[in-house]
Amino acid sequence: MTEVERRHRRAQRVVAVTYLGIPLVLLGIVAWISTQGPAATWIGCVVPAGMLVLGWILWRRHRYMPRWWAGVGGLFGGIAGLFATLYPLVLGVWWPALLALPALIVGLVVGLALARAADRALLVPVVPELAETPYELVFRLRGMPLAAVLLGADSVTIQGHPFPRSEEQSRSYPLASITGTFEVSLSGAERLKFPIAIPHPPVATEGPAIILQASGDDWVLPSNQAPTLIELLDRRRSIA
């Protein structure tokens, strides 16, 4: 078994715990509470059961997309902590509700910690062999807090917002349309222009960058991981 295969298995175990384990734990807690009351209290199991179904759907969609792990982990953890402390109210037990806010925070932190653990298991450090996996790899752009390059299995996307709301905020290219990748060093005096909408004007910074040529477009993308991005991109282009 290669190092990347070991990373993949470790990361996927943690992702499964995040997407499926949290709802299962909540379902167990709610079911146990429901056994203490009348039959009608079992209706509360609908919430964790719904989370489990949603987690299964999202897990199948997101298992190779690390950028989603933290969001889902924090959401599921927060809901689980909040619901577990509020649900005893159906039995007339009110004191756990006093812990609702701390439980919400703890659940949020646990969900985010699980997502971070999965991310670190897979991506720390980033190795060239990851290019041979189906994972979508995210590279933040220096000087533009919300902008990033998303390197997919068969495409590369430059987007100005983590969740683009319009085509103007994102541009995607098939790997076959990329004609050149070059590493450059920026002095910080350059005035970068982007044909996509970004929330804030780019801040010129000194450091490495990548020139990406695709479908007649030339992009200058400031990234502290420019050499790694180029190597991964070139590997995926050769595979594609």
Coordinates of C-alpha atoms in Angstrom, one line a residue:
M1 CA 0.0 0.0 0.0
T2 CA 1.4 3.4 -1.0
E3 CA 1.5 6.5 1.2
V4 CA -1.3 8.2 -0.7
E5 CA -3.5 5.1 -0.4
R6 CA -2.9 5.1 3.4
R7 CA -3.8 8.8 3.5
H8 CA -6.9 8.2 1.5
R9 CA -8.1 5.5 3.8
R10 CA -7.4 7.6 7.0
A11 CA -9.1 10.6 5.5
Q12 CA -12.2 8.7 4.3
R13 CA -12.7 7.1 7.7
V14 CA -12.8 10.5 9.4
V15 CA -15.0 11.9 6.7
A16 CA -17.5 9.0 7.2
V17 CA -17.5 9.7 10.9
T18 CA -18.2 13.4 10.2
Y19 CA -21.0 12.8 7.7
L20 CA -22.6 9.6 9.1
G21 CA -21.2 9.1 12.6
I22 CA -22.5 12.3 14.1
P23 CA -26.1 11.7 12.9
L24 CA -25.9 8.1 14.2
V25 CA -24.7 9.2 17.7
L26 CA -27.6 11.8 17.8
L27 CA -30.0 9.1 16.7
G28 CA -28.9 6.9 19.5
I29 CA -29.3 9.7 22.1
V30 CA -32.7 10.6 20.8
A31 CA -33.9 7.0 20.7
W32 CA -32.7 6.4 24.3
I33 CA -34.5 9.5 25.4
S34 CA -37.7 8.4 23.5
T35 CA -37.7 5.1 25.4
Q36 CA -38.3 7.1 28.6
G37 CA -41.6 8.6 27.3
P38 CA -44.8 7.8 25.5
A39 CA -44.8 6.4 21.9
A40 CA -45.3 9.9 20.5
T41 CA -41.9 11.0 21.6
W42 CA -40.3 8.7 18.9
I43 CA -41.3 11.3 16.3
G44 CA -38.1 13.1 17.4
C45 CA -36.0 10.4 15.7
V46 CA -37.1 12.0 12.4
V47 CA -34.5 14.8 12.8
P48 CA -31.4 12.6 13.3
A49 CA -32.7 10.1 10.7
G50 CA -33.1 12.9 8.2
M51 CA -29.6 14.1 9.0
L52 CA -28.3 10.5 8.4
V53 CA -30.0 10.4 5.0
L54 CA -28.7 13.8 4.1
G55 CA -25.3 12.9 5.4
W56 CA -25.3 9.8 3.1
I57 CA -26.2 11.8 0.1
L58 CA -23.7 14.5 0.8
W59 CA -21.0 12.0 1.7
R60 CA -21.3 10.4 -1.8
R61 CA -21.1 13.9 -3.4
H62 CA -18.4 15.4 -1.2
R63 CA -16.1 12.5 -0.3
Y64 CA -13.4 13.7 -2.8
M65 CA -14.1 17.5 -2.2
P66 CA -12.2 18.6 1.0
R67 CA -13.5 22.1 0.7
W68 CA -17.0 21.0 1.9
W69 CA -15.9 18.9 4.9
A70 CA -15.5 21.7 7.4
G71 CA -18.9 23.2 6.5
V72 CA -20.8 20.0 6.9
G73 CA -18.9 18.9 10.0
G74 CA -19.6 22.2 11.8
L75 CA -23.3 22.1 10.7
F76 CA -23.9 18.5 11.8
G77 CA -21.9 18.9 15.0
G78 CA -23.8 22.1 16.0
I79 CA -27.2 20.7 15.2
A80 CA -26.4 17.5 17.2
G81 CA -25.3 19.4 20.2
L82 CA -28.3 21.7 20.2
F83 CA -30.9 19.0 19.6
A84 CA -29.5 16.6 22.1
T85 CA -29.9 19.2 24.9
L86 CA -33.3 20.5 23.8
Y87 CA -35.0 17.2 23.1
P88 CA -35.4 16.2 26.8
L89 CA -37.9 19.0 27.1
V90 CA -40.5 16.6 25.5
L91 CA -40.3 14.6 28.8
G92 CA -40.5 17.7 30.9
V93 CA -36.8 17.6 31.8
W94 CA -35.7 21.2 31.4
W95 CA -32.2 21.4 32.9
P96 CA -30.3 20.0 29.8
A97 CA -31.7 23.0 27.9
L98 CA -29.5 25.2 30.1
L99 CA -26.5 23.6 28.3
A100 CA -27.9 24.2 24.8
L101 CA -25.5 27.0 23.9
P102 CA -22.4 25.3 25.2
A103 CA -23.5 22.0 23.5
L104 CA -24.0 23.9 20.3
I105 CA -20.5 25.4 20.5
V106 CA -18.9 22.0 21.5
G107 CA -20.7 20.2 18.7
L108 CA -19.5 22.9 16.2
V109 CA -15.9 22.6 17.4
V110 CA -16.0 18.8 17.3
G111 CA -17.4 18.8 13.8
L112 CA -14.8 21.3 12.6
A113 CA -12.0 19.3 14.3
L114 CA -13.1 16.1 12.6
A115 CA -13.0 17.9 9.2
R116 CA -9.6 19.4 9.9
A117 CA -8.3 15.9 10.9
A118 CA -9.5 14.5 7.6
D119 CA -8.0 17.4 5.7
R120 CA -4.6 17.0 7.4
A121 CA -4.6 13.2 7.0
L122 CA -4.9 13.7 3.3
L123 CA -3.1 16.9 2.4
V124 CA -0.3 17.5 5.0
P125 CA 2.0 17.7 3.3
V126 CA 0.8 18.0 -0.2
V127 CA 2.6 15.4 -2.4
P128 CA 2.7 15.1 -6.2
E129 CA 1.1 11.6 -6.1
L130 CA -2.2 13.3 -5.1
A131 CA -2.6 14.2 -8.8
E132 CA -3.3 10.5 -9.4
T133 CA -6.4 10.6 -7.1
P134 CA -9.9 11.9 -7.8
Y135 CA -9.6 14.5 -5.0
E136 CA -10.4 18.2 -5.8
L137 CA -7.5 20.2 -4.5
V138 CA -7.9 23.8 -3.4
F139 CA -5.1 26.4 -3.6
R140 CA -5.8 29.8 -2.1
L141 CA -4.6 32.9 -4.0
R142 CA -2.4 35.3 -2.2
G143 CA -3.7 38.9 -1.8
M144 CA -7.3 37.7 -2.4
P145 CA -8.8 36.2 0.7
L146 CA -11.8 34.5 -0.9
A147 CA -10.3 33.6 -4.3
A148 CA -8.9 30.2 -5.1
V149 CA -7.9 27.7 -7.7
L150 CA -9.8 24.4 -7.7
L151 CA -7.8 21.6 -9.3
G152 CA -10.3 18.9 -10.2
A153 CA -9.7 15.4 -11.7
D154 CA -10.5 16.7 -15.3
S155 CA -10.7 20.5 -15.0
V156 CA -9.3 23.6 -13.3
T157 CA -11.5 26.4 -11.9
I158 CA -10.5 29.9 -10.9
Q159 CA -13.2 31.4 -8.6
G160 CA -13.4 34.7 -6.8
H161 CA -15.8 33.4 -4.0
P162 CA -15.9 30.1 -2.2
F163 CA -19.6 29.7 -3.3
P164 CA -20.0 31.5 -6.6
R165 CA -23.5 32.9 -7.2
S166 CA -23.0 33.7 -10.9
E167 CA -20.9 32.7 -13.9
E168 CA -19.0 36.1 -13.6
Q169 CA -17.5 34.9 -10.3
S170 CA -16.0 31.7 -11.7
R171 CA -14.2 30.3 -14.8
S172 CA -13.5 26.7 -15.5
Y173 CA -11.3 25.0 -18.1
P174 CA -11.0 21.4 -19.1
L175 CA -7.4 20.2 -18.5
A176 CA -7.1 19.4 -22.2
S177 CA -7.6 23.2 -23.0
I178 CA -4.6 24.2 -20.9
T179 CA -1.7 25.1 -23.2
G180 CA 1.0 26.3 -20.7
T181 CA 1.9 26.6 -17.0
F182 CA 4.9 28.8 -15.9
E183 CA 6.2 29.7 -12.5
V184 CA 7.1 33.4 -12.0
S185 CA 8.1 35.6 -9.2
L186 CA 6.2 38.8 -8.5
S187 CA 7.8 42.0 -7.2
G188 CA 4.6 43.3 -5.7
A189 CA 4.4 46.2 -8.1
E190 CA 2.4 44.4 -10.7
R191 CA -1.3 45.4 -11.2
L192 CA -3.2 42.2 -11.6
K193 CA -6.4 42.1 -13.5
F194 CA -9.0 39.3 -13.4
P195 CA -11.8 38.6 -15.9
I196 CA -13.9 37.2 -13.1
A197 CA -15.7 39.2 -10.4
I198 CA -14.0 39.1 -7.0
P199 CA -15.4 40.7 -3.8
H200 CA -12.4 42.9 -3.1
P201 CA -9.7 44.3 -5.4
P202 CA -6.5 42.1 -5.4
V203 CA -3.7 43.3 -3.2
A204 CA -0.3 43.2 -4.9
T205 CA 2.1 41.1 -3.0
E206 CA 5.6 39.9 -3.5
G207 CA 6.2 36.1 -4.0
P208 CA 5.7 33.2 -6.3
A209 CA 2.9 32.9 -8.9
I210 CA 1.8 30.8 -11.7
I211 CA 1.0 31.9 -15.2
L212 CA -1.8 29.7 -16.5
Q213 CA -2.6 29.7 -20.2
A214 CA -6.0 28.2 -21.2
S215 CA -8.4 28.7 -24.1
G216 CA -6.7 31.9 -25.1
D217 CA -6.7 33.3 -21.6
D218 CA -3.6 34.2 -19.6
W219 CA -3.9 34.2 -15.9
V220 CA -1.4 35.4 -13.4
L221 CA -2.3 33.6 -10.1
P222 CA -0.3 34.6 -7.0
S223 CA 0.1 31.5 -4.8
N224 CA 2.7 30.5 -2.2
Q225 CA 2.2 26.9 -3.4
A226 CA 2.9 27.8 -7.1
P227 CA 5.5 25.0 -7.7
T228 CA 3.3 22.4 -6.1
L229 CA 0.2 23.6 -8.1
I230 CA 2.2 23.5 -11.4
E231 CA 3.5 20.0 -10.7
L232 CA 0.0 18.7 -9.8
L233 CA -1.6 20.4 -12.7
D234 CA 1.0 19.0 -15.2
R235 CA 0.6 15.5 -13.8
R236 CA -3.2 15.6 -14.1
R237 CA -2.9 17.0 -17.7
S238 CA -0.6 14.1 -18.6
I239 CA -3.1 11.6 -17.1
A240 CA -6.1 13.3 -18.8

